[in-house]
Each structure stands twice: as C-alpha cells, then as structure tokens.
C-alpha positions as protocol buffer text, in pm:
chain_id: "A"
residue {
  index: 1
  type: MET
  ca { x: 0 y: 0 z: 0 }
}
residue {
  index: 2
  type: THR
  ca { x: 136 y: 345 z: -94 }
}
residue {
  index: 3
  type: SER
  ca { x: 159 y: 632 z: 155 }
}
residue {
  index: 4
  type: ARG
  ca { x: -149 y: 783 z: -9 }
}
residue {
  index: 5
  type: PRO
  ca { x: -368 y: 489 z: -103 }
}
residue {
  index: 6
  type: THR
  ca { x: -632 y: 486 z: -372 }
}
residue {
  index: 7
  type: LEU
  ca { x: -992 y: 389 z: -316 }
}
residue {
  index: 8
  type: ALA
  ca { x: -1233 y: 353 z: -606 }
}
residue {
  index: 9
  type: VAL
  ca { x: -1610 y: 332 z: -584 }
}
residue {
  index: 10
  type: VAL
  ca { x: -1846 y: 156 z: -823 }
}
residue {
  index: 11
  type: MET
  ca { x: -2188 y: 312 z: -779 }
}
residue {
  index: 12
  type: ASP
  ca { x: -2499 y: 449 z: -944 }
}
residue {
  index: 13
  type: PRO
  ca { x: -2464 y: 803 z: -1085 }
}
residue {
  index: 14
  type: ILE
  ca { x: -2336 y: 1020 z: -803 }
}
residue {
  index: 15
  type: ALA
  ca { x: -2526 y: 1319 z: -938 }
}
residue {
  index: 16
  type: ASP
  ca { x: -2855 y: 1142 z: -862 }
}
residue {
  index: 17
  type: ILE
  ca { x: -2800 y: 1048 z: -496 }
}
residue {
  index: 18
  type: LYS
  ca { x: -2985 y: 1205 z: -203 }
}
residue {
  index: 19
  type: PHE
  ca { x: -2720 y: 1411 z: -29 }
}
residue {
  index: 20
  type: SER
  ca { x: -2858 y: 1382 z: 324 }
}
residue {
  index: 21
  type: LYS
  ca { x: -2938 y: 1009 z: 305 }
}
residue {
  index: 22
  type: ASP
  ca { x: -2671 y: 842 z: 96 }
}
residue {
  index: 23
  type: SER
  ca { x: -2447 y: 596 z: 282 }
}
residue {
  index: 24
  type: THR
  ca { x: -2198 y: 570 z: -5 }
}
residue {
  index: 25
  type: LEU
  ca { x: -2132 y: 944 z: 10 }
}
residue {
  index: 26
  type: ALA
  ca { x: -2065 y: 908 z: 384 }
}
residue {
  index: 27
  type: MET
  ca { x: -1808 y: 637 z: 305 }
}
residue {
  index: 28
  type: LEU
  ca { x: -1639 y: 854 z: 44 }
}
residue {
  index: 29
  type: LEU
  ca { x: -1623 y: 1154 z: 276 }
}
residue {
  index: 30
  type: ALA
  ca { x: -1466 y: 935 z: 545 }
}
residue {
  index: 31
  type: ALA
  ca { x: -1215 y: 783 z: 303 }
}
residue {
  index: 32
  type: GLN
  ca { x: -1112 y: 1124 z: 172 }
}
residue {
  index: 33
  type: ALA
  ca { x: -1071 y: 1254 z: 527 }
}
residue {
  index: 34
  type: ASP
  ca { x: -851 y: 952 z: 604 }
}
residue {
  index: 35
  type: GLY
  ca { x: -613 y: 1034 z: 321 }
}
residue {
  index: 36
  type: PHE
  ca { x: -738 y: 817 z: 35 }
}
residue {
  index: 37
  type: ASP
  ca { x: -728 y: 940 z: -321 }
}
residue {
  index: 38
  type: LEU
  ca { x: -1071 y: 867 z: -465 }
}
residue {
  index: 39
  type: ARG
  ca { x: -1166 y: 724 z: -805 }
}
residue {
  index: 40
  type: TYR
  ca { x: -1516 y: 694 z: -949 }
}
residue {
  index: 41
  type: LEU
  ca { x: -1672 y: 431 z: -1174 }
}
residue {
  index: 42
  type: GLU
  ca { x: -2015 y: 324 z: -1287 }
}
residue {
  index: 43
  type: MET
  ca { x: -2098 y: -27 z: -1407 }
}
residue {
  index: 44
  type: GLY
  ca { x: -2037 y: 65 z: -1770 }
}
residue {
  index: 45
  type: ASP
  ca { x: -1678 y: 164 z: -1687 }
}
residue {
  index: 46
  type: LEU
  ca { x: -1575 y: -192 z: -1591 }
}
residue {
  index: 47
  type: MET
  ca { x: -1418 y: -428 z: -1845 }
}
residue {
  index: 48
  type: LEU
  ca { x: -1201 y: -736 z: -1889 }
}
residue {
  index: 49
  type: ARG
  ca { x: -925 y: -748 z: -2151 }
}
residue {
  index: 50
  type: ASP
  ca { x: -725 y: -1070 z: -2192 }
}
residue {
  index: 51
  type: GLY
  ca { x: -797 y: -1165 z: -1833 }
}
residue {
  index: 52
  type: VAL
  ca { x: -702 y: -824 z: -1691 }
}
residue {
  index: 53
  type: ALA
  ca { x: -963 y: -623 z: -1501 }
}
residue {
  index: 54
  type: LEU
  ca { x: -972 y: -266 z: -1629 }
}
residue {
  index: 55
  type: GLY
  ca { x: -1179 y: 39 z: -1549 }
}
residue {
  index: 56
  type: ARG
  ca { x: -1232 y: 384 z: -1690 }
}
residue {
  index: 57
  type: THR
  ca { x: -1183 y: 569 z: -1362 }
}
residue {
  index: 58
  type: ARG
  ca { x: -1228 y: 938 z: -1290 }
}
residue {
  index: 59
  type: PRO
  ca { x: -1060 y: 1128 z: -1005 }
}
residue {
  index: 60
  type: LEU
  ca { x: -1324 y: 1218 z: -746 }
}
residue {
  index: 61
  type: LYS
  ca { x: -1348 y: 1478 z: -473 }
}
residue {
  index: 62
  type: VAL
  ca { x: -1644 y: 1494 z: -236 }
}
residue {
  index: 63
  type: PHE
  ca { x: -1776 y: 1778 z: -22 }
}
residue {
  index: 64
  type: LYS
  ca { x: -2015 y: 1828 z: 270 }
}
residue {
  index: 65
  type: ASP
  ca { x: -2220 y: 2067 z: 62 }
}
residue {
  index: 66
  type: PRO
  ca { x: -2578 y: 1984 z: -42 }
}
residue {
  index: 67
  type: ALA
  ca { x: -2545 y: 2218 z: -341 }
}
residue {
  index: 68
  type: ARG
  ca { x: -2215 y: 2068 z: -464 }
}
residue {
  index: 69
  type: TRP
  ca { x: -2118 y: 1734 z: -314 }
}
residue {
  index: 70
  type: PHE
  ca { x: -1879 y: 1603 z: -580 }
}
residue {
  index: 71
  type: GLU
  ca { x: -1627 y: 1697 z: -845 }
}
residue {
  index: 72
  type: LEU
  ca { x: -1508 y: 1458 z: -1116 }
}
residue {
  index: 73
  type: GLY
  ca { x: -1190 y: 1470 z: -1324 }
}
residue {
  index: 74
  type: ASP
  ca { x: -1119 y: 1328 z: -1668 }
}
residue {
  index: 75
  type: PRO
  ca { x: -1149 y: 952 z: -1723 }
}
residue {
  index: 76
  type: VAL
  ca { x: -839 y: 733 z: -1741 }
}
residue {
  index: 77
  type: LEU
  ca { x: -825 y: 365 z: -1836 }
}
residue {
  index: 78
  type: GLN
  ca { x: -631 y: 174 z: -1572 }
}
residue {
  index: 79
  type: ARG
  ca { x: -577 y: -171 z: -1423 }
}
residue {
  index: 80
  type: LEU
  ca { x: -820 y: -216 z: -1137 }
}
residue {
  index: 81
  type: GLY
  ca { x: -573 y: -445 z: -960 }
}
residue {
  index: 82
  type: ASP
  ca { x: -340 y: -146 z: -918 }
}
residue {
  index: 83
  type: LEU
  ca { x: -593 y: 26 z: -692 }
}
residue {
  index: 84
  type: ASP
  ca { x: -560 y: -34 z: -320 }
}
residue {
  index: 85
  type: ALA
  ca { x: -932 y: -74 z: -251 }
}
residue {
  index: 86
  type: ILE
  ca { x: -1260 y: -79 z: -444 }
}
residue {
  index: 87
  type: LEU
  ca { x: -1600 y: -20 z: -288 }
}
residue {
  index: 88
  type: MET
  ca { x: -1876 y: -205 z: -473 }
}
residue {
  index: 89
  type: ARG
  ca { x: -2179 y: 10 z: -394 }
}
residue {
  index: 90
  type: LYS
  ca { x: -2401 y: -44 z: -696 }
}
residue {
  index: 91
  type: ASP
  ca { x: -2759 y: -66 z: -571 }
}
residue {
  index: 92
  type: PRO
  ca { x: -2980 y: -364 z: -655 }
}
residue {
  index: 93
  type: PRO
  ca { x: -3145 y: -507 z: -858 }
}
residue {
  index: 94
  type: PHE
  ca { x: -2914 y: -804 z: -834 }
}
residue {
  index: 95
  type: ASP
  ca { x: -2946 y: -910 z: -1196 }
}
residue {
  index: 96
  type: THR
  ca { x: -2729 y: -1078 z: -1457 }
}
residue {
  index: 97
  type: GLU
  ca { x: -2540 y: -756 z: -1527 }
}
residue {
  index: 98
  type: TYR
  ca { x: -2457 y: -726 z: -1157 }
}
residue {
  index: 99
  type: ILE
  ca { x: -2325 y: -1084 z: -1158 }
}
residue {
  index: 100
  type: TYR
  ca { x: -2103 y: -1009 z: -1459 }
}
residue {
  index: 101
  type: SER
  ca { x: -1958 y: -709 z: -1275 }
}
residue {
  index: 102
  type: THR
  ca { x: -1861 y: -934 z: -982 }
}
residue {
  index: 103
  type: TYR
  ca { x: -1652 y: -1148 z: -1217 }
}
residue {
  index: 104
  type: ILE
  ca { x: -1460 y: -839 z: -1327 }
}
residue {
  index: 105
  type: LEU
  ca { x: -1415 y: -729 z: -967 }
}
residue {
  index: 106
  type: GLU
  ca { x: -1302 y: -1077 z: -868 }
}
residue {
  index: 107
  type: ARG
  ca { x: -1026 y: -1054 z: -1127 }
}
residue {
  index: 108
  type: ALA
  ca { x: -936 y: -710 z: -987 }
}
residue {
  index: 109
  type: GLN
  ca { x: -908 y: -864 z: -641 }
}
residue {
  index: 110
  type: ASP
  ca { x: -698 y: -1153 z: -772 }
}
residue {
  index: 111
  type: GLN
  ca { x: -472 y: -893 z: -932 }
}
residue {
  index: 112
  type: GLY
  ca { x: -411 y: -688 z: -616 }
}
residue {
  index: 113
  type: ALA
  ca { x: -708 y: -474 z: -511 }
}
residue {
  index: 114
  type: LEU
  ca { x: -914 y: -523 z: -194 }
}
residue {
  index: 115
  type: VAL
  ca { x: -1280 y: -530 z: -301 }
}
residue {
  index: 116
  type: VAL
  ca { x: -1545 y: -445 z: -41 }
}
residue {
  index: 117
  type: ASN
  ca { x: -1761 y: -644 z: -21 }
}
residue {
  index: 118
  type: ASP
  ca { x: -1586 y: -951 z: -159 }
}
residue {
  index: 119
  type: PRO
  ca { x: -1728 y: -1020 z: -508 }
}
residue {
  index: 120
  type: ARG
  ca { x: -1753 y: -1393 z: -444 }
}
residue {
  index: 121
  type: GLY
  ca { x: -1970 y: -1323 z: -142 }
}
residue {
  index: 122
  type: LEU
  ca { x: -2183 y: -1080 z: -340 }
}
residue {
  index: 123
  type: ARG
  ca { x: -2259 y: -1362 z: -584 }
}
residue {
  index: 124
  type: ASP
  ca { x: -2308 y: -1633 z: -322 }
}
residue {
  index: 125
  type: MET
  ca { x: -2507 y: -1455 z: -54 }
}
residue {
  index: 126
  type: ASN
  ca { x: -2854 y: -1384 z: -181 }
}
residue {
  index: 127
  type: GLU
  ca { x: -2996 y: -1155 z: 82 }
}
residue {
  index: 128
  type: LYS
  ca { x: -3299 y: -1373 z: 152 }
}
residue {
  index: 129
  type: VAL
  ca { x: -3168 y: -1722 z: 76 }
}
residue {
  index: 130
  type: TYR
  ca { x: -2844 y: -1686 z: 275 }
}
residue {
  index: 131
  type: THR
  ca { x: -3041 y: -1673 z: 601 }
}
residue {
  index: 132
  type: ALA
  ca { x: -3068 y: -2052 z: 556 }
}
residue {
  index: 133
  type: TRP
  ca { x: -2704 y: -2079 z: 672 }
}
residue {
  index: 134
  type: PHE
  ca { x: -2815 y: -1950 z: 1014 }
}
residue {
  index: 135
  type: PRO
  ca { x: -3146 y: -2128 z: 1090 }
}
residue {
  index: 136
  type: GLN
  ca { x: -3098 y: -2073 z: 1464 }
}
residue {
  index: 137
  type: CYS
  ca { x: -3140 y: -1700 z: 1395 }
}
residue {
  index: 138
  type: CYS
  ca { x: -3451 y: -1717 z: 1178 }
}
residue {
  index: 139
  type: ALA
  ca { x: -3827 y: -1764 z: 1206 }
}
residue {
  index: 140
  type: PRO
  ca { x: -3984 y: -2056 z: 1014 }
}
residue {
  index: 141
  type: THR
  ca { x: -3903 y: -2003 z: 646 }
}
residue {
  index: 142
  type: LEU
  ca { x: -3980 y: -2184 z: 323 }
}
residue {
  index: 143
  type: ILE
  ca { x: -3818 y: -2127 z: -18 }
}
residue {
  index: 144
  type: THR
  ca { x: -3998 y: -2311 z: -295 }
}
residue {
  index: 145
  type: ARG
  ca { x: -4159 y: -2297 z: -637 }
}
residue {
  index: 146
  type: ASP
  ca { x: -4441 y: -2530 z: -531 }
}
residue {
  index: 147
  type: MET
  ca { x: -4765 y: -2345 z: -458 }
}
residue {
  index: 148
  type: SER
  ca { x: -4917 y: -2640 z: -271 }
}
residue {
  index: 149
  type: ASP
  ca { x: -4625 y: -2629 z: -28 }
}
residue {
  index: 150
  type: MET
  ca { x: -4690 y: -2257 z: 19 }
}
residue {
  index: 151
  type: HIS
  ca { x: -5054 y: -2331 z: 98 }
}
residue {
  index: 152
  type: ALA
  ca { x: -4947 y: -2592 z: 354 }
}
residue {
  index: 153
  type: PHE
  ca { x: -4707 y: -2342 z: 514 }
}
residue {
  index: 154
  type: LEU
  ca { x: -4989 y: -2086 z: 542 }
}
residue {
  index: 155
  type: THR
  ca { x: -5217 y: -2346 z: 699 }
}
residue {
  index: 156
  type: GLU
  ca { x: -4944 y: -2431 z: 951 }
}
residue {
  index: 157
  type: HIS
  ca { x: -4871 y: -2072 z: 1055 }
}
residue {
  index: 158
  type: ASP
  ca { x: -5203 y: -1890 z: 993 }
}
residue {
  index: 159
  type: LYS
  ca { x: -5031 y: -1568 z: 882 }
}
residue {
  index: 160
  type: ILE
  ca { x: -4726 y: -1536 z: 656 }
}
residue {
  index: 161
  type: VAL
  ca { x: -4511 y: -1292 z: 459 }
}
residue {
  index: 162
  type: CYS
  ca { x: -4443 y: -1373 z: 93 }
}
residue {
  index: 163
  type: LYS
  ca { x: -4159 y: -1218 z: -110 }
}
residue {
  index: 164
  type: PRO
  ca { x: -3968 y: -1266 z: -435 }
}
residue {
  index: 165
  type: LEU
  ca { x: -3602 y: -1362 z: -391 }
}
residue {
  index: 166
  type: HIS
  ca { x: -3477 y: -1070 z: -599 }
}
residue {
  index: 167
  type: GLY
  ca { x: -3686 y: -785 z: -452 }
}
residue {
  index: 168
  type: MET
  ca { x: -3566 y: -469 z: -278 }
}
residue {
  index: 169
  type: GLY
  ca { x: -3712 y: -167 z: -103 }
}
residue {
  index: 170
  type: GLY
  ca { x: -4029 y: -346 z: 2 }
}
residue {
  index: 171
  type: ARG
  ca { x: -4139 y: -426 z: -351 }
}
residue {
  index: 172
  type: SER
  ca { x: -4382 y: -716 z: -404 }
}
residue {
  index: 173
  type: ILE
  ca { x: -4408 y: -808 z: -36 }
}
residue {
  index: 174
  type: PHE
  ca { x: -4742 y: -960 z: 60 }
}
residue {
  index: 175
  type: VAL
  ca { x: -4893 y: -1049 z: 397 }
}
residue {
  index: 176
  type: LEU
  ca { x: -5151 y: -1329 z: 386 }
}
residue {
  index: 177
  type: GLU
  ca { x: -5380 y: -1478 z: 648 }
}
residue {
  index: 178
  type: ARG
  ca { x: -5544 y: -1817 z: 625 }
}
residue {
  index: 179
  type: GLY
  ca { x: -5862 y: -1786 z: 421 }
}
residue {
  index: 180
  type: ASP
  ca { x: -5749 y: -1480 z: 227 }
}
residue {
  index: 181
  type: LYS
  ca { x: -5908 y: -1501 z: -118 }
}
residue {
  index: 182
  type: ASN
  ca { x: -5601 y: -1338 z: -271 }
}
residue {
  index: 183
  type: THR
  ca { x: -5378 y: -1630 z: -169 }
}
residue {
  index: 184
  type: ASN
  ca { x: -5384 y: -1812 z: -503 }
}
residue {
  index: 185
  type: VAL
  ca { x: -5311 y: -1503 z: -710 }
}
residue {
  index: 186
  type: VAL
  ca { x: -5026 y: -1399 z: -476 }
}
residue {
  index: 187
  type: PHE
  ca { x: -4861 y: -1741 z: -504 }
}
residue {
  index: 188
  type: GLU
  ca { x: -4918 y: -1747 z: -881 }
}
residue {
  index: 189
  type: THR
  ca { x: -4768 y: -1400 z: -921 }
}
residue {
  index: 190
  type: LEU
  ca { x: -4459 y: -1462 z: -706 }
}
residue {
  index: 191
  type: THR
  ca { x: -4376 y: -1802 z: -858 }
}
residue {
  index: 192
  type: ASP
  ca { x: -4503 y: -1728 z: -1210 }
}
residue {
  index: 193
  type: TYR
  ca { x: -4727 y: -2032 z: -1179 }
}
residue {
  index: 194
  type: GLY
  ca { x: -4455 y: -2249 z: -1028 }
}
residue {
  index: 195
  type: SER
  ca { x: -4169 y: -2139 z: -1255 }
}
residue {
  index: 196
  type: ASN
  ca { x: -3976 y: -1920 z: -1007 }
}
residue {
  index: 197
  type: TYR
  ca { x: -3861 y: -1965 z: -647 }
}
residue {
  index: 198
  type: ALA
  ca { x: -4011 y: -1741 z: -381 }
}
residue {
  index: 199
  type: ILE
  ca { x: -3978 y: -1714 z: -4 }
}
residue {
  index: 200
  type: VAL
  ca { x: -4249 y: -1735 z: 262 }
}
residue {
  index: 201
  type: GLN
  ca { x: -4191 y: -1670 z: 630 }
}
residue {
  index: 202
  type: ARG
  ca { x: -4404 y: -1683 z: 941 }
}
residue {
  index: 203
  type: TYR
  ca { x: -4547 y: -1337 z: 1004 }
}
residue {
  index: 204
  type: LEU
  ca { x: -4379 y: -1165 z: 1298 }
}
residue {
  index: 205
  type: PRO
  ca { x: -4627 y: -932 z: 1472 }
}
residue {
  index: 206
  type: GLU
  ca { x: -4344 y: -744 z: 1646 }
}
residue {
  index: 207
  type: ILE
  ca { x: -4302 y: -542 z: 1327 }
}
residue {
  index: 208
  type: VAL
  ca { x: -4610 y: -334 z: 1414 }
}
residue {
  index: 209
  type: THR
  ca { x: -4459 y: -172 z: 1724 }
}
residue {
  index: 210
  type: GLY
  ca { x: -4089 y: -258 z: 1702 }
}
residue {
  index: 211
  type: GLY
  ca { x: -4043 y: -226 z: 1329 }
}
residue {
  index: 212
  type: ASP
  ca { x: -3797 y: -397 z: 1097 }
}
residue {
  index: 213
  type: SER
  ca { x: -3458 y: -309 z: 1245 }
}
residue {
  index: 214
  type: ARG
  ca { x: -3142 y: -264 z: 1042 }
}
residue {
  index: 215
  type: VAL
  ca { x: -2841 y: -384 z: 1241 }
}
residue {
  index: 216
  type: LEU
  ca { x: -2511 y: -287 z: 1078 }
}
residue {
  index: 217
  type: LEU
  ca { x: -2190 y: -492 z: 1099 }
}
residue {
  index: 218
  type: VAL
  ca { x: -1845 y: -351 z: 1021 }
}
residue {
  index: 219
  type: ASP
  ca { x: -1593 y: -630 z: 969 }
}
residue {
  index: 220
  type: GLY
  ca { x: -1812 y: -860 z: 1178 }
}
residue {
  index: 221
  type: THR
  ca { x: -1856 y: -616 z: 1469 }
}
residue {
  index: 222
  type: PRO
  ca { x: -2202 y: -469 z: 1530 }
}
residue {
  index: 223
  type: ILE
  ca { x: -2266 y: -97 z: 1548 }
}
residue {
  index: 224
  type: PRO
  ca { x: -2421 y: -52 z: 1898 }
}
residue {
  index: 225
  type: PHE
  ca { x: -2740 y: 103 z: 1762 }
}
residue {
  index: 226
  type: ALA
  ca { x: -3003 y: -28 z: 1521 }
}
residue {
  index: 227
  type: LEU
  ca { x: -3236 y: 165 z: 1292 }
}
residue {
  index: 228
  type: ALA
  ca { x: -3591 y: 43 z: 1361 }
}
residue {
  index: 229
  type: ARG
  ca { x: -3805 y: 111 z: 1055 }
}
residue {
  index: 230
  type: ILE
  ca { x: -4164 y: 139 z: 1181 }
}
residue {
  index: 231
  type: PRO
  ca { x: -4435 y: 77 z: 919 }
}
residue {
  index: 232
  type: SER
  ca { x: -4700 y: 340 z: 867 }
}
residue {
  index: 233
  type: SER
  ca { x: -5050 y: 266 z: 992 }
}
residue {
  index: 234
  type: GLU
  ca { x: -5154 y: 197 z: 632 }
}
residue {
  index: 235
  type: ASP
  ca { x: -4878 y: -50 z: 537 }
}
residue {
  index: 236
  type: ASN
  ca { x: -4719 y: -376 z: 652 }
}
residue {
  index: 237
  type: ARG
  ca { x: -4373 y: -300 z: 521 }
}
residue {
  index: 238
  type: GLY
  ca { x: -4082 y: -187 z: 735 }
}
residue {
  index: 239
  type: ASN
  ca { x: -3893 y: -22 z: 449 }
}
residue {
  index: 240
  type: LEU
  ca { x: -3801 y: 347 z: 441 }
}
residue {
  index: 241
  type: ALA
  ca { x: -3867 y: 342 z: 67 }
}
residue {
  index: 242
  type: ALA
  ca { x: -4222 y: 223 z: 142 }
}
residue {
  index: 243
  type: GLY
  ca { x: -4296 y: 501 z: 389 }
}
residue {
  index: 244
  type: ALA
  ca { x: -4168 y: 353 z: 716 }
}
residue {
  index: 245
  type: THR
  ca { x: -4021 y: 584 z: 982 }
}
residue {
  index: 246
  type: GLY
  ca { x: -3662 y: 528 z: 1097 }
}
residue {
  index: 247
  type: VAL
  ca { x: -3613 y: 535 z: 1474 }
}
residue {
  index: 248
  type: GLY
  ca { x: -3276 y: 453 z: 1627 }
}
residue {
  index: 249
  type: ARG
  ca { x: -3248 y: 225 z: 1930 }
}
residue {
  index: 250
  type: PRO
  ca { x: -2968 y: 53 z: 2126 }
}
residue {
  index: 251
  type: LEU
  ca { x: -2897 y: -308 z: 2042 }
}
residue {
  index: 252
  type: ARG
  ca { x: -3069 y: -564 z: 2263 }
}
residue {
  index: 253
  type: GLU
  ca { x: -2921 y: -883 z: 2407 }
}
residue {
  index: 254
  type: ARG
  ca { x: -3094 y: -1084 z: 2134 }
}
residue {
  index: 255
  type: ASP
  ca { x: -2943 y: -856 z: 1865 }
}
residue {
  index: 256
  type: LEU
  ca { x: -2598 y: -925 z: 2006 }
}
residue {
  index: 257
  type: PHE
  ca { x: -2664 y: -1298 z: 1995 }
}
residue {
  index: 258
  type: LEU
  ca { x: -2770 y: -1276 z: 1629 }
}
residue {
  index: 259
  type: THR
  ca { x: -2463 y: -1072 z: 1533 }
}
residue {
  index: 260
  type: SER
  ca { x: -2235 y: -1315 z: 1720 }
}
residue {
  index: 261
  type: GLN
  ca { x: -2378 y: -1601 z: 1514 }
}
residue {
  index: 262
  type: ILE
  ca { x: -2354 y: -1428 z: 1176 }
}
residue {
  index: 263
  type: GLY
  ca { x: -2088 y: -1156 z: 1196 }
}
residue {
  index: 264
  type: PRO
  ca { x: -1766 y: -1360 z: 1229 }
}
residue {
  index: 265
  type: SER
  ca { x: -1857 y: -1590 z: 940 }
}
residue {
  index: 266
  type: LEU
  ca { x: -1928 y: -1298 z: 707 }
}
residue {
  index: 267
  type: ALA
  ca { x: -1613 y: -1111 z: 809 }
}
residue {
  index: 268
  type: GLU
  ca { x: -1406 y: -1421 z: 741 }
}
residue {
  index: 269
  type: ARG
  ca { x: -1546 y: -1425 z: 388 }
}
residue {
  index: 270
  type: GLY
  ca { x: -1456 y: -1061 z: 324 }
}
residue {
  index: 271
  type: MET
  ca { x: -1796 y: -903 z: 383 }
}
residue {
  index: 272
  type: LEU
  ca { x: -1687 y: -588 z: 565 }
}
residue {
  index: 273
  type: PHE
  ca { x: -2016 y: -396 z: 559 }
}
residue {
  index: 274
  type: VAL
  ca { x: -2337 y: -591 z: 614 }
}
residue {
  index: 275
  type: GLY
  ca { x: -2690 y: -505 z: 724 }
}
residue {
  index: 276
  type: LEU
  ca { x: -2904 y: -756 z: 911 }
}
residue {
  index: 277
  type: ASP
  ca { x: -3280 y: -705 z: 901 }
}
residue {
  index: 278
  type: VAL
  ca { x: -3424 y: -805 z: 1238 }
}
residue {
  index: 279
  type: ILE
  ca { x: -3791 y: -831 z: 1335 }
}
residue {
  index: 280
  type: GLY
  ca { x: -3852 y: -924 z: 1697 }
}
residue {
  index: 281
  type: ASP
  ca { x: -3604 y: -1200 z: 1777 }
}
residue {
  index: 282
  type: TYR
  ca { x: -3529 y: -1308 z: 1420 }
}
residue {
  index: 283
  type: VAL
  ca { x: -3315 y: -1218 z: 1120 }
}
residue {
  index: 284
  type: THR
  ca { x: -3522 y: -1197 z: 803 }
}
residue {
  index: 285
  type: GLU
  ca { x: -3256 y: -1084 z: 554 }
}
residue {
  index: 286
  type: ILE
  ca { x: -2877 y: -1049 z: 532 }
}
residue {
  index: 287
  type: ASN
  ca { x: -2799 y: -746 z: 316 }
}
residue {
  index: 288
  type: VAL
  ca { x: -2455 y: -754 z: 155 }
}
residue {
  index: 289
  type: THR
  ca { x: -2489 y: -568 z: -175 }
}
residue {
  index: 290
  type: SER
  ca { x: -2533 y: -205 z: -74 }
}
residue {
  index: 291
  type: PRO
  ca { x: -2655 y: -171 z: 286 }
}
residue {
  index: 292
  type: THR
  ca { x: -2775 y: 169 z: 402 }
}
residue {
  index: 293
  type: GLY
  ca { x: -2867 y: 331 z: 734 }
}
residue {
  index: 294
  type: ILE
  ca { x: -2539 y: 508 z: 808 }
}
residue {
  index: 295
  type: ARG
  ca { x: -2666 y: 864 z: 787 }
}
residue {
  index: 296
  type: GLU
  ca { x: -2975 y: 810 z: 1002 }
}
residue {
  index: 297
  type: LEU
  ca { x: -2782 y: 643 z: 1285 }
}
residue {
  index: 298
  type: ASP
  ca { x: -2499 y: 897 z: 1267 }
}
residue {
  index: 299
  type: GLN
  ca { x: -2747 y: 1184 z: 1298 }
}
residue {
  index: 300
  type: GLN
  ca { x: -2940 y: 1031 z: 1588 }
}
residue {
  index: 301
  type: PHE
  ca { x: -2645 y: 909 z: 1796 }
}
residue {
  index: 302
  type: GLY
  ca { x: -2349 y: 1127 z: 1695 }
}
residue {
  index: 303
  type: ILE
  ca { x: -2141 y: 838 z: 1562 }
}
residue {
  index: 304
  type: ASP
  ca { x: -1937 y: 801 z: 1242 }
}
residue {
  index: 305
  type: ILE
  ca { x: -2004 y: 456 z: 1101 }
}
residue {
  index: 306
  type: ALA
  ca { x: -1831 y: 526 z: 771 }
}
residue {
  index: 307
  type: ALA
  ca { x: -1508 y: 613 z: 953 }
}
residue {
  index: 308
  type: LEU
  ca { x: -1524 y: 274 z: 1126 }
}
residue {
  index: 309
  type: LEU
  ca { x: -1556 y: 104 z: 788 }
}
residue {
  index: 310
  type: ILE
  ca { x: -1263 y: 297 z: 641 }
}
residue {
  index: 311
  type: ALA
  ca { x: -1054 y: 204 z: 946 }
}
residue {
  index: 312
  type: ALA
  ca { x: -1144 y: -161 z: 886 }
}
residue {
  index: 313
  type: ILE
  ca { x: -1036 y: -129 z: 523 }
}
residue {
  index: 314
  type: ARG
  ca { x: -706 y: 25 z: 639 }
}
residue {
  index: 315
  type: ARG
  ca { x: -647 y: -271 z: 870 }
}
residue {
  index: 316
  type: ARG
  ca { x: -717 y: -518 z: 591 }
}
residue {
  index: 317
  type: LEU
  ca { x: -478 y: -337 z: 358 }
}
residue {
  index: 318
  type: GLU
  ca { x: -206 y: -335 z: 621 }
}
residue {
  index: 319
  type: ARG
  ca { x: -245 y: -711 z: 673 }
}
residue {
  index: 320
  type: ARG
  ca { x: -213 y: -766 z: 298 }
}
C-alpha cells in the first residue's frame, strides 16, 4: 500500500444520490478525510481485456455541501488491480449484469485490489436465501416454487409474509392470512405459476410496534445502535422506501446474539459492511450488496459509522 492509497467506488450516478441520506457518500467523505485518493466508476466503466480487469476511472473529490457534493476529473483507463481498494456500492437489482460485474471485480481482487464487499460473497449470498445458513437465527421459512407447499405453510402458521427472492425496497411483499381469497393469485404471481422460487416466512407481529430493524456490521462487529423502521398505519412493510419511519435504538441482548452467530462468518469471507434485518427475535434478511442506514444512525447518535468502515479497510490493507 502506498503512503497515499487509492480507493475507487463503483456506484450508481453520483449526481442522482440524495445528499442527506446516501451511505456511499458518507463512506467517500470518510475515506477522503482519512487520506485516500478517490476514483469513481459506474458499471459501464468496468471491463475485462485478456484476463485483466480494467476500469475507466475518474478522479473524485467529495464535499459536505448539499449544493455541490462532488467533483469529477477526466477519465483514465487503468488496471483495477493497481488500486488499493474498491468499494462495490451499486444498488440492486441483483441481476445478470450485476453478476457479470462481480466477475470483473473478482479478477481485480486476484490482481491486487481489496474489493469491499468480496465479489464472491456478493454472488453467493442472496440476501434472503443466505439466512438458511443461520437457521438458529430465523423464524420458520420456506423457499420453494411449489404453490401447494406454500398453501401448507400458510395453513401451519395462519399468517405469513411472501416475497420474491430478488426484490428490494419493500417491492412485491405480501402479507396473507389463512382464508385470504387473494392467496392463489399472490402465489401465482410470485412463482409465475410455479416457474420461479419465492420465499415465505411466518409473520412476525413485532413489526407493528418494534419495526424492521437494520443492524449494521463492520468487519463482523455490530454498530451498537439499530435503525428500527416502523411501518405506517396503512402499510405492513418496514422499508423506508415504502414510507416507514426510521427510529434509532440501542442493540438488545438478542441482537448481540444474532450478530455473534452471523458476523464472524461474514467477516471471514470478506464481507466488511453488512446489514441484518431483524424483526422481533429473528433475522429476516442479510444485506450484503449495498446496505444503508449510516446517515440516520450517525445523525441520531453522533457516531461516524463510515469512519469505522474505512478504518477496517485500512487494517485489511495493512495485513495484505
């Protein structure tokens, strides 16, 4: 690592972010303050040539100014492996194009860069399916394409939550009770008449008062506060994008148990920034692609989560 290391970010267009809410901007501000030279890329700037990961990077400066939060220089084609660190912060959807980008970033990591989060983990850890690796942390869950099995699960639990495996931001989430006449059409829609996998989970009533809490992990260590996203009175979904209200709270003993079960394993696999979604006593999703919640918790509790992440990246680079 050079005396002034380089950190690149792969993200959606920086001009379109919400200045006061964006976690990636918080990370970039922290990295710049810590002495990193910043580079900027979007998905279309990544490429492979004869096995070498390349990127059309642009020098980036960021500012704590809602009227002017970034400045970009001219693009330069360079080997991504020559960068010290790369933040992969492209938002979902997690589609085929996203998967292709992880192959390029994996080559960049093989050729010298530290990629956060690890591209292999980004491919392997579907945010809903990967909870199956920690069943002791989860409520009853079924992943299937079979609609009759979904009906049996509903009969067993009386009230369930149904979701597609690729959704984000609360999209296409349904709550069903036994006897609901919409049950068939919900199962048909989510599975495309048995052609696609979907996930159903026992409904957790704690979401009404306690919300869907985002618990953040930095290199396996939990931030001591969670962001409880309380659904509105007119919605079941604990997603800020769906109108939920974010209320910070200290971690509970059960939260610490969940993070102790999941955090070390993810850190070992190079997942330095992860968000667990927790309802009541259970983890419902493990978010590894582009977790958010930094700005809300920083504002409510006077912490600097992004600085903790950059310090973790520094430690990883020093070990390399």
